[in-house]
XYZ file of C-alpha atoms in Angstrom:
691
model
C -18.593 34.621 9.570
C -15.213 33.485 8.250
C -13.606 34.553 11.554
C -16.065 32.401 13.470
C -15.318 29.442 11.186
C -11.593 29.975 11.699
C -12.017 30.063 15.486
C -14.206 26.981 15.353
C -11.633 25.068 13.302
C -8.834 26.285 15.568
C -10.714 25.132 18.672
C -11.402 21.754 17.057
C -7.713 21.329 16.213
C -6.674 22.256 19.758
C -9.237 19.839 21.167
C -8.015 17.075 18.854
C -4.416 17.729 19.890
C -5.383 17.625 23.578
C -7.236 14.338 23.057
C -4.298 12.940 21.104
C -1.837 13.999 23.826
C -4.038 12.500 26.535
C -4.426 9.241 24.626
C -0.694 8.942 24.005
C 0.014 9.482 27.713
C -2.690 6.935 28.578
C -1.205 4.310 26.237
C 2.322 5.081 27.487
C 1.241 4.514 31.099
C -0.366 1.219 30.133
C 2.802 0.212 28.291
C 4.917 0.965 31.379
C 2.580 -1.174 33.487
C 2.707 -3.938 30.886
C 6.510 -3.936 30.770
C 6.768 -3.930 34.552
C 4.351 -6.865 34.714
C 6.406 -8.654 32.090
C 9.596 -8.183 34.110
C 7.936 -9.730 37.175
C 6.843 -12.864 35.324
C 10.157 -13.305 33.527
C 12.299 -12.733 36.616
C 10.360 -15.318 38.615
C 10.542 -17.802 35.731
C 14.309 -17.445 35.328
C 14.867 -17.658 39.093
C 13.139 -21.035 39.008
C 15.417 -22.197 36.199
C 18.474 -21.124 38.186
C 17.164 -23.106 41.136
C 16.690 -26.182 38.960
C 20.233 -26.080 37.603
C 21.779 -25.530 41.038
C 19.925 -28.566 42.363
C 20.988 -30.650 39.409
C 24.601 -29.499 39.738
C 24.467 -30.605 43.358
C 23.355 -34.049 42.186
C 26.198 -34.035 39.683
C 28.645 -33.245 42.464
C 27.383 -36.222 44.456
C 27.867 -38.446 41.426
C 31.413 -37.167 40.856
C 32.662 -37.344 44.436
C 30.964 -40.334 46.025
C 31.983 -43.916 45.409
C 29.778 -45.956 43.047
C 28.671 -48.253 45.861
C 27.698 -45.490 48.299
C 24.039 -45.347 49.283
C 24.006 -41.552 48.911
C 24.991 -41.889 45.259
C 22.480 -44.666 44.645
C 19.598 -42.386 45.669
C 19.981 -40.349 42.502
C 22.279 -42.369 40.242
C 19.430 -43.674 38.092
C 18.791 -40.201 36.661
C 22.375 -39.992 35.359
C 22.556 -43.300 33.570
C 20.675 -44.899 30.754
C 18.387 -47.657 31.869
C 20.251 -50.912 31.351
C 17.166 -52.762 30.221
C 16.662 -50.473 27.239
C 19.243 -51.830 24.783
C 18.808 -53.265 21.309
C 16.437 -56.250 21.208
C 15.687 -55.983 24.930
C 14.551 -52.416 24.351
C 12.054 -53.570 21.726
C 10.710 -56.291 24.005
C 10.446 -54.034 27.050
C 8.360 -51.430 25.220
C 6.363 -53.848 23.126
C 2.749 -52.729 22.793
C 1.392 -56.053 21.455
C 0.567 -57.459 24.869
C -1.681 -54.477 25.643
C -5.292 -55.085 24.608
C -7.700 -52.353 23.592
C -11.037 -53.122 25.330
C -14.387 -52.898 23.557
C -15.378 -50.123 25.970
C -12.671 -47.832 24.561
C -14.299 -44.883 22.766
C -11.203 -43.018 21.583
C -9.601 -43.120 18.129
C -8.393 -46.445 16.707
C -5.134 -46.125 14.776
C -3.598 -48.284 12.073
C 0.074 -48.457 11.167
C 1.944 -47.296 9.201
C 0.412 -43.943 10.103
C -1.568 -42.094 7.439
C -2.756 -38.522 7.079
C -6.285 -39.740 7.808
C -5.091 -41.396 11.022
C -3.326 -38.285 12.323
C -6.317 -36.136 11.385
C -8.522 -38.433 13.496
C -6.033 -38.001 16.335
C -6.221 -34.210 16.078
C -10.028 -34.307 16.156
C -10.045 -36.670 19.129
C -7.735 -34.432 21.152
C -9.797 -31.409 20.178
C -12.755 -33.109 21.868
C -10.634 -34.044 24.917
C -10.544 -37.773 24.181
C -7.584 -39.824 25.421
C -5.586 -42.148 23.206
C -5.204 -45.709 24.431
C -1.788 -46.619 25.876
C -1.244 -49.287 23.184
C -1.409 -46.657 20.442
C 0.693 -44.223 22.461
C 3.513 -46.755 22.799
C 3.167 -47.704 19.133
C 3.501 -44.085 17.960
C 6.449 -43.486 20.287
C 8.198 -46.671 19.199
C 7.866 -45.795 15.512
C 9.055 -42.249 16.228
C 12.142 -43.516 18.071
C 13.078 -45.756 15.123
C 12.735 -42.843 12.689
C 14.631 -40.292 14.796
C 17.652 -42.598 15.073
C 18.356 -42.247 11.343
C 17.909 -38.457 11.208
C 20.961 -36.152 11.251
C 21.726 -33.648 14.016
C 21.003 -30.776 11.627
C 18.053 -31.119 9.240
C 18.358 -29.443 5.830
C 15.396 -28.392 3.734
C 14.859 -26.304 0.645
C 12.266 -23.661 -0.073
C 10.428 -23.275 -3.362
C 8.168 -20.723 -5.028
C 5.062 -22.903 -4.816
C 4.950 -23.462 -1.062
C 5.876 -21.668 2.154
C 7.652 -23.169 5.165
C 5.888 -22.597 8.498
C 8.077 -22.158 11.589
C 6.613 -22.448 15.104
C 8.214 -21.636 18.454
C 7.544 -22.856 21.997
C 4.153 -24.517 22.568
C 4.640 -25.673 26.180
C 1.729 -28.068 26.348
C -0.851 -25.514 25.147
C -2.875 -27.589 22.705
C -5.227 -24.674 21.948
C -2.356 -22.810 20.316
C -1.350 -25.737 18.096
C -4.950 -26.320 17.015
C -5.352 -22.614 16.232
C -2.177 -22.661 14.117
C -3.509 -25.641 12.152
C -6.900 -23.928 11.765
C -5.351 -20.718 10.428
C -2.469 -22.219 8.459
C -3.517 -25.757 7.544
C -2.289 -29.193 8.621
C 1.273 -30.309 7.788
C 1.642 -31.976 4.391
C 4.049 -32.198 1.458
C 2.606 -28.880 0.272
C 2.792 -27.262 3.721
C 6.077 -28.126 5.489
C 6.544 -27.211 9.156
C 9.478 -26.669 11.501
C 8.665 -26.900 15.232
C 11.463 -25.329 17.248
C 11.388 -27.194 20.564
C 9.800 -26.842 24.015
C 6.721 -28.835 23.089
C 6.178 -29.909 26.707
C 5.903 -28.694 30.336
C 3.788 -25.992 32.000
C 0.655 -26.607 29.901
C -1.825 -29.439 30.462
C -1.644 -31.157 27.062
C 2.043 -31.734 26.413
C 1.581 -35.421 25.582
C -1.205 -34.702 23.100
C 1.013 -32.156 21.332
C 3.857 -34.679 21.117
C 1.605 -37.405 19.726
C 0.205 -35.071 17.061
C 3.667 -33.851 16.024
C 5.130 -37.363 16.050
C 2.169 -38.578 13.992
C 2.757 -35.964 11.289
C 6.503 -36.671 11.423
C 5.834 -40.362 10.684
C 3.551 -39.502 7.763
C 5.730 -36.688 6.327
C 9.317 -37.311 7.495
C 10.699 -34.963 4.817
C 8.261 -32.141 5.496
C 7.892 -32.041 9.294
C 11.000 -31.139 11.295
C 11.248 -31.177 15.092
C 14.128 -29.427 16.868
C 14.974 -30.233 20.460
C 14.326 -27.592 23.130
C 15.735 -27.254 26.631
C 12.490 -28.697 28.043
C 12.900 -31.918 26.086
C 14.831 -33.295 29.049
C 13.422 -35.721 31.606
C 15.032 -33.900 34.546
C 13.447 -30.593 33.560
C 10.142 -32.460 33.140
C 10.280 -33.573 36.787
C 9.997 -29.953 37.875
C 7.777 -28.331 35.259
C 4.872 -30.749 35.054
C 5.258 -33.120 32.102
C 6.205 -36.138 34.242
C 3.186 -35.528 36.477
C 0.926 -35.137 33.426
C 1.948 -38.468 31.870
C 1.633 -40.396 35.138
C -1.778 -38.852 35.790
C -3.130 -39.798 32.360
C -1.575 -43.266 32.128
C -1.349 -44.780 35.596
C -0.618 -48.325 34.385
C 1.739 -47.709 31.480
C 2.981 -44.217 32.387
C 6.406 -45.444 33.477
C 7.070 -47.125 30.116
C 5.817 -44.069 28.237
C 8.166 -41.784 30.186
C 11.170 -44.024 29.600
C 10.480 -44.180 25.888
C 10.035 -40.395 25.748
C 13.341 -39.968 27.558
C 14.959 -41.971 24.785
C 13.124 -40.034 22.074
C 14.136 -36.647 23.500
C 17.798 -37.629 23.329
C 17.414 -38.420 19.605
C 15.613 -35.214 18.546
C 17.606 -33.192 15.972
C 19.340 -30.083 17.284
C 18.808 -27.574 14.465
C 17.350 -27.006 10.996
C 18.864 -25.079 8.077
C 16.807 -23.702 5.178
C 18.570 -23.221 1.828
C 21.949 -23.093 3.607
C 20.981 -19.527 4.643
C 18.608 -19.656 7.627
C 19.558 -21.448 10.852
C 16.753 -22.507 13.212
C 17.746 -23.572 16.747
C 15.858 -23.411 20.013
C 18.084 -21.220 22.194
C 20.834 -19.696 20.104
C 24.577 -19.631 19.639
C 27.806 -18.643 21.381
C 31.236 -17.455 20.294
C 32.352 -21.100 20.077
C 29.391 -22.388 18.030
C 30.560 -24.545 15.135
C 27.880 -26.264 13.067
C 30.430 -28.771 11.803
C 31.094 -29.874 15.394
C 27.369 -29.953 16.182
C 26.718 -32.075 13.092
C 29.096 -34.733 14.445
C 27.850 -34.856 18.049
C 26.455 -38.164 19.296
C 23.403 -36.254 20.427
C 21.736 -39.189 22.166
C 24.781 -39.632 24.409
C 24.652 -36.073 25.758
C 21.818 -37.012 28.042
C 21.634 -33.930 30.270
C 21.312 -30.741 28.261
C 22.008 -28.282 31.067
C 24.646 -30.097 33.126
C 28.381 -29.819 32.537
C 29.550 -33.361 33.166
C 33.146 -32.764 34.152
C 35.259 -34.061 37.006
C 36.431 -31.255 39.262
C 39.167 -31.169 41.828
C 38.244 -29.760 45.205
C 39.901 -29.493 48.552
C 39.962 -32.672 50.594
C 38.212 -30.907 53.436
C 35.266 -29.854 51.278
C 34.771 -33.377 49.944
C 34.932 -34.816 53.464
C 32.560 -32.138 54.718
C 30.075 -32.914 51.976
C 30.365 -36.639 52.638
C 29.570 -35.964 56.303
C 26.545 -33.864 55.394
C 25.040 -36.293 52.933
C 25.921 -39.413 54.949
C 22.754 -38.775 56.956
C 20.625 -39.408 53.878
C 20.488 -43.132 54.512
C 22.361 -43.724 57.786
C 21.419 -42.770 61.327
C 24.469 -41.972 63.421
C 24.580 -41.666 67.165
C 28.192 -40.469 67.282
C 28.854 -36.764 66.919
C 30.348 -35.801 63.567
C 33.754 -34.217 63.328
C 34.460 -30.840 61.801
C 32.565 -27.559 61.942
C 29.101 -27.516 63.560
C 26.184 -28.055 61.217
C 24.022 -25.078 60.364
C 20.393 -24.953 61.398
C 17.465 -23.445 59.558
C 17.462 -20.483 61.943
C 20.951 -19.271 61.079
C 20.943 -20.251 57.419
C 20.843 -16.647 56.263
C 23.992 -15.578 58.076
C 25.831 -18.845 57.562
C 25.770 -18.414 53.798
C 27.926 -15.313 54.159
C 30.729 -17.160 55.948
C 31.005 -20.287 53.829
C 34.280 -20.892 52.027
C 32.693 -23.381 49.634
C 29.134 -23.860 48.468
C 27.240 -25.517 45.660
C 27.350 -22.129 43.902
C 31.142 -22.186 44.104
C 31.124 -25.686 42.704
C 28.821 -24.575 39.889
C 31.160 -21.686 39.073
C 34.129 -24.023 39.011
C 32.291 -26.351 36.657
C 31.534 -23.400 34.403
C 35.173 -22.345 34.344
C 36.139 -25.841 33.297
C 33.448 -25.681 30.645
C 35.011 -22.566 29.141
C 33.533 -19.816 31.324
C 35.893 -17.324 32.918
C 34.019 -16.061 35.980
C 36.753 -13.585 36.867
C 36.262 -11.453 33.810
C 32.713 -12.454 32.876
C 33.850 -13.709 29.472
C 33.829 -17.146 27.987
C 37.174 -18.674 27.122
C 37.428 -20.575 23.905
C 38.755 -24.068 24.574
C 42.343 -24.612 23.575
C 42.264 -27.650 21.298
C 46.014 -28.199 21.682
C 46.188 -28.190 25.446
C 42.743 -29.368 26.447
C 42.434 -33.148 26.170
C 38.661 -32.905 26.108
C 38.405 -30.172 23.498
C 37.856 -32.672 20.673
C 35.876 -35.036 22.878
C 32.911 -34.503 25.127
C 33.654 -30.971 26.345
C 32.964 -29.151 23.073
C 29.845 -31.153 22.097
C 28.214 -30.878 25.489
C 28.947 -27.163 25.865
C 27.769 -26.457 22.323
C 24.553 -28.381 22.904
C 23.917 -26.394 26.107
C 24.511 -23.153 24.176
C 22.222 -24.254 21.362
C 19.354 -25.043 23.740
C 19.733 -22.499 26.571
C 21.329 -19.272 25.283
C 19.742 -15.828 24.841
C 20.772 -12.771 22.785
C 21.835 -9.504 24.435
C 22.201 -5.994 22.956
C 25.864 -5.559 24.014
C 28.789 -7.081 22.169
C 30.491 -10.110 23.673
C 29.600 -13.512 25.061
C 29.092 -14.026 28.796
C 27.661 -16.751 31.050
C 23.870 -16.688 31.263
C 23.657 -16.160 35.018
C 19.958 -15.306 34.771
C 18.914 -18.760 33.565
C 21.908 -20.576 35.039
C 22.818 -22.305 31.762
C 24.053 -21.386 28.304
C 25.266 -17.871 27.524
C 24.292 -14.369 26.497
C 25.696 -13.484 23.099
C 25.913 -10.094 21.422
C 25.524 -8.769 17.857
C 29.251 -9.167 17.175
C 28.975 -12.893 17.892
C 25.937 -13.114 15.602
C 27.863 -11.454 12.776
C 30.896 -13.688 13.267
C 29.058 -17.023 13.542
C 26.582 -16.333 10.723
C 29.378 -14.971 8.544
C 31.612 -17.972 9.203
C 28.816 -20.336 8.101
C 27.581 -18.116 5.237
C 24.159 -17.694 6.889
C 21.917 -14.625 6.744
C 19.421 -15.217 9.587
C 19.119 -17.064 12.895
C 15.596 -17.991 14.017
C 15.329 -19.046 17.657
C 12.645 -19.401 20.331
C 13.180 -20.003 24.066
C 11.984 -16.548 25.219
C 8.389 -15.431 25.560
C 7.783 -12.208 23.608
C 4.780 -9.947 24.123
C 3.973 -9.807 20.411
C 4.956 -13.425 19.751
C 8.102 -12.436 17.860
C 10.983 -9.984 18.052
C 13.984 -9.017 15.915
C 17.361 -8.077 17.365
C 21.019 -7.813 16.294
C 20.290 -5.698 13.217
C 17.413 -8.021 12.261
C 19.757 -10.983 11.933
C 18.292 -12.767 14.974
C 14.563 -13.458 15.155
C 12.773 -14.884 18.216
C 9.489 -16.716 17.588
C 7.219 -17.851 20.440
C 3.971 -19.713 19.745
C 2.419 -20.171 23.210
C -0.038 -17.306 23.666
C -1.146 -16.240 27.160
C 1.992 -17.929 28.452
C 2.160 -16.250 31.853
C -1.488 -15.280 32.180
C -4.488 -14.572 29.988
C -3.580 -11.469 28.000
C 0.132 -11.540 28.839
C 1.306 -12.155 25.264
C 0.322 -13.106 21.757
C 1.521 -16.241 20.055
C 2.989 -16.146 16.552
C 4.353 -18.304 13.765
C 6.399 -17.566 10.665
C 5.675 -18.187 6.993
C 8.785 -18.175 4.835
C 8.906 -18.474 1.049
C 11.719 -18.815 -1.457
C 12.845 -15.221 -0.815
C 13.575 -16.264 2.810
C 11.737 -13.192 4.132
C 9.777 -14.026 7.320
C 6.090 -13.126 7.448
C 4.340 -13.245 10.813
C 0.900 -14.413 11.878
C -0.130 -13.429 15.416
C -2.993 -14.802 17.475
C -4.588 -15.174 20.903
C -5.880 -18.661 21.660
C -8.084 -17.459 24.528
C -11.516 -16.161 23.535
C -11.715 -14.360 26.879
C -8.604 -12.364 26.066
C -9.812 -11.408 22.601
C -12.874 -9.793 24.208
C -10.874 -7.682 26.686
C -9.958 -4.041 26.104
C -6.282 -3.050 26.342
C -6.828 -1.638 29.828
C -8.660 -4.767 31.005
C -5.987 -7.038 29.557
C -3.148 -5.135 31.243
C -5.053 -5.017 34.543
C -5.798 -8.741 34.479
C -2.172 -9.660 33.783
C -0.857 -7.138 36.313
C -2.973 -8.592 39.124
C -1.700 -12.075 38.339
C 1.926 -10.909 38.331
C 1.519 -9.134 41.672
C -0.035 -12.272 43.169
C 2.988 -14.294 42.036
C 5.290 -11.656 43.500
C 3.455 -11.663 46.851
C 3.981 -15.409 47.038
C 7.714 -14.864 46.579
C 7.712 -12.209 49.305
C 5.737 -14.449 51.656
C 8.117 -17.417 51.411
C 11.082 -15.146 52.177
C 9.498 -13.443 55.208
C 12.263 -14.341 57.669
C 15.045 -13.237 55.343
C 13.199 -10.020 54.524
C 12.708 -9.149 58.202
C 16.430 -9.701 58.802
C 17.315 -7.532 55.809
C 14.922 -4.744 56.888
C 16.410 -4.916 60.383
C 19.814 -3.952 58.962
C 18.297 -0.540 58.146
C 16.372 -0.344 61.424
C 18.924 -0.676 64.275
C 16.455 0.709 66.840
C 13.736 -1.793 65.865
C 11.134 0.889 65.143
C 9.517 -1.179 62.402
C 9.873 1.805 60.057
C 12.328 2.196 57.143
C 12.542 4.468 54.120
C 11.178 3.386 50.712
C 14.703 3.276 49.260
C 15.909 1.028 52.093
C 12.820 -1.154 51.624
C 13.621 -1.501 47.919
C 17.324 -2.263 48.543
C 16.587 -4.861 51.215
C 13.888 -6.566 49.139
C 16.177 -6.857 46.117
C 19.056 -8.150 48.262
C 16.850 -11.059 49.376
C 14.836 -11.917 46.257
C 17.482 -10.962 43.656
C 14.889 -10.583 40.907
C 16.228 -7.342 39.432
C 12.839 -5.610 39.625
C 12.022 -1.870 39.993
C 10.936 -2.216 43.602
C 10.411 1.505 44.208
C 7.942 1.584 41.313
C 6.212 -1.554 42.568
C 6.061 -0.509 46.232
C 2.699 1.354 46.096
C 1.056 -1.790 44.673
C 2.663 -4.099 47.237
C 2.797 -2.047 50.443
C -0.162 -0.230 51.952
C 1.421 0.212 55.403
C 3.147 3.607 55.203
C 3.577 6.400 57.735
C 4.606 9.859 56.537
C 6.188 8.380 53.437
C 8.027 5.659 55.404
C 7.376 1.912 55.152
C 5.960 0.136 58.211
C 7.511 -3.218 57.314
C 6.385 -5.028 60.464
C 2.749 -4.221 59.781
C 3.240 -4.978 56.083
C 4.513 -8.468 56.880
C 1.296 -9.173 58.779
C -0.766 -8.018 55.809
C 0.698 -10.464 53.259
C -2.507 -12.370 52.551
C -1.319 -15.901 51.897
C -3.065 -19.047 53.117
C -1.370 -21.213 55.688
C -1.170 -24.977 55.089
C -3.980 -27.318 55.940
C -1.765 -29.005 58.534
C -0.470 -27.819 61.875
C 3.308 -27.339 61.617
C 4.945 -26.183 64.836
C 8.396 -25.636 63.305
C 8.033 -22.339 61.414
C 11.526 -22.623 59.941
C 10.608 -25.996 58.442
C 7.433 -24.476 57.027
C 9.347 -21.632 55.401
C 11.895 -24.063 53.962
C 9.007 -26.052 52.517
C 7.500 -22.998 50.868
C 10.824 -21.725 49.495
C 11.786 -25.087 48.055
C 8.381 -26.319 46.947
C 9.568 -27.101 43.398
C 12.871 -28.603 44.543
C 11.007 -30.860 46.950
C 8.706 -32.109 44.219
C 11.681 -32.715 41.913
C 13.494 -34.790 44.547
C 10.284 -36.657 45.434
C 9.792 -37.675 41.820
C 13.453 -38.672 41.443
C 13.288 -40.914 44.500
C 9.907 -42.326 43.375
C 11.688 -44.631 40.923
C 8.621 -46.733 40.130
C 6.569 -43.584 39.309
C 3.748 -44.764 41.554
C 3.127 -41.312 43.008
C 3.595 -42.809 46.483
C 6.691 -42.804 48.673
C 7.389 -44.578 51.948
C 8.306 -42.891 55.235
C 11.933 -43.815 54.600
C 11.877 -42.316 51.100
C 10.241 -39.215 52.574
C 13.089 -38.961 55.093
C 15.671 -39.436 52.341
C 14.035 -36.640 50.324
C 14.311 -34.184 53.212
C 17.872 -35.222 54.014
C 18.887 -34.744 50.394
C 17.261 -31.294 50.355
C 18.890 -30.310 53.649
C 22.291 -31.312 52.272
C 21.634 -29.231 49.160
C 20.703 -26.242 51.357
C 23.475 -26.964 53.903
C 20.992 -26.979 56.790
C 19.956 -29.496 59.401
C 16.470 -30.969 59.730
C 16.172 -33.556 62.480
C 14.761 -37.021 61.913
C 12.115 -36.412 64.598
C 10.789 -33.338 62.788
C 10.666 -35.245 59.505
C 8.942 -38.241 61.129
C 6.281 -36.016 62.709
C 5.668 -34.297 59.382
C 5.373 -37.650 57.587
C 2.824 -38.942 60.088
C 0.753 -35.759 59.898
C 0.348 -36.008 56.116
C -0.236 -39.764 55.940
C -3.959 -39.141 55.807
C -5.102 -42.765 55.514
C -2.331 -44.075 57.825
C -1.122 -46.735 55.375
C 2.584 -45.960 55.805
C 2.962 -44.177 52.462
C 2.649 -40.564 51.334
C 0.878 -39.366 48.207
C 3.258 -36.900 46.528
C 0.491 -34.901 44.867
C -1.542 -34.601 48.091
C 1.542 -33.444 49.984
C 2.451 -30.783 47.427
C -1.140 -29.564 47.207
C -1.375 -29.279 51.005
C 1.440 -26.741 50.935
C 0.469 -24.842 47.805
C 0.381 -21.094 48.364
C -2.777 -19.152 47.521
C -2.983 -15.370 47.516
C -6.122 -14.539 49.494
C -6.170 -11.016 48.097
C -7.103 -12.519 44.739
C -10.401 -13.733 46.212
C -11.297 -10.671 48.243
């Protein structure tokens, strides 16, 4: 009997071990899929940020090298200068809300000033029920916020105590559900419940303006207990690309332009960092090997208008300047005489022409970085020499340090190198963390800026802590949000959450599968818009034009075109179904990419591909040229947009092609083009998601 019991127990133990081993392998496979999915989302996001900075650097080059009176410069000059009307008393008059009446039909919240806790609470409830605040109150809140921010220091200092905890939140990115959930779980800001919000309140999500109004409202009521740090998305140029500008203009068609201008001013006055008990530094992005809080404390932060652009004059060869003048001259002038110099590149030979260029916007960007303290030759940042560099005590150090503070990311290796992934700021290692924190007698750096799967993550021997508060950032189930509670012991305690009820009801397998499908759809869109370049790259491995290449060659060619740093050989089975005897049939695969074509007939396929590749750049330029923020541009402005883009890409797009395109999308034939309708007409949709 005892022998039977022993065998029974032994069998049960073996069965339990087998189940445990199976479950661990199952969870490990899911974790691999989750990490791979994460890499896809993050690589595509950072590629977009690189694209944004390259475009903006191109604009900066135009500003530096074209005469002030030139029409090319005037196309974009307004984004580089402060609006002349917004000064002192004129500023107050221009943004005055008193002439705006609130009609009796208005059903939203009515606010009184000075703001009270009751007033902000009403605002929170109204936004929870999707009500819209009247433009008069919006301008009034923003005006009061601007007046308050002007007297705040660059670095806010606050003290902890044993009777109350400080709550620290990371990126919210327009996701109002996350902010409301934080308030539900943690309580509203008050003197007994101080908050630090660490930047990136806006863009991507649909309720960026509501988040700002709530945070500004609490800031006005509790200026000593609510602290707002600036993020890299608190920049009106970034907002052109990532949705906040479009959101404001859509919600406030009459007064949207004034609201945006006032927000532009407010963003430039947001504090840059917060320090708790002289021991914990909170900044949006991070630090670099040149970070000096004493320098940052003295920066005229509102004068450093562009937080990702190195505003330095650069010297370039006379030929390159003349060549660029020739290229961009076509933005506003039609010329019947042939231009001098090398022949212009067309869309069809863009891929090969890039390999033979002596100068490019990338080269210009690298030169700007070297002047900003980056040594591209060795991949290390040079510390500015204060004795020899005339700008080292002027604008160079403040602007570079602000870029580092808002854009940088930590890395596991020692050192400090340019952040080539994002295109701005730097990567800094644990040695830099030790040196900077030690020099300022700090024990912890809390930063945001990077989405983390669990909402938070320690690195650098637990001396750097990333906090991210926008849950489901990439897709439902992609990540948790989190916030920090910190008491007098300065030990961070984390609260995690998922704002989506749908996600909370999913199993782990369902959540990973949902997110994985979304990531693969985004990746297919990237593959689709690079079809021509991919076919050329595959052809390098297929000299006999068989249409067949090996999986390793497929992976190498795909990475050489997309440059996303992804494990393509691992991803191939999920992306490519056309295989023959273990080889990739890339010609058949290209036909299978299930992406919708535009609603319009476009005969020039190269133009169509350019439009898809540069969808975000096009929208950014459209909104820059649309100076009155009407959402409509004329045929001539449409032509200028395409000419500016073609100069940025160093390609040629003829006026006839542009004119035909403009006429085809002028749906009501009134001589103007609706920006939103145009962008929607060429939005890519993965048909496989609906099959």
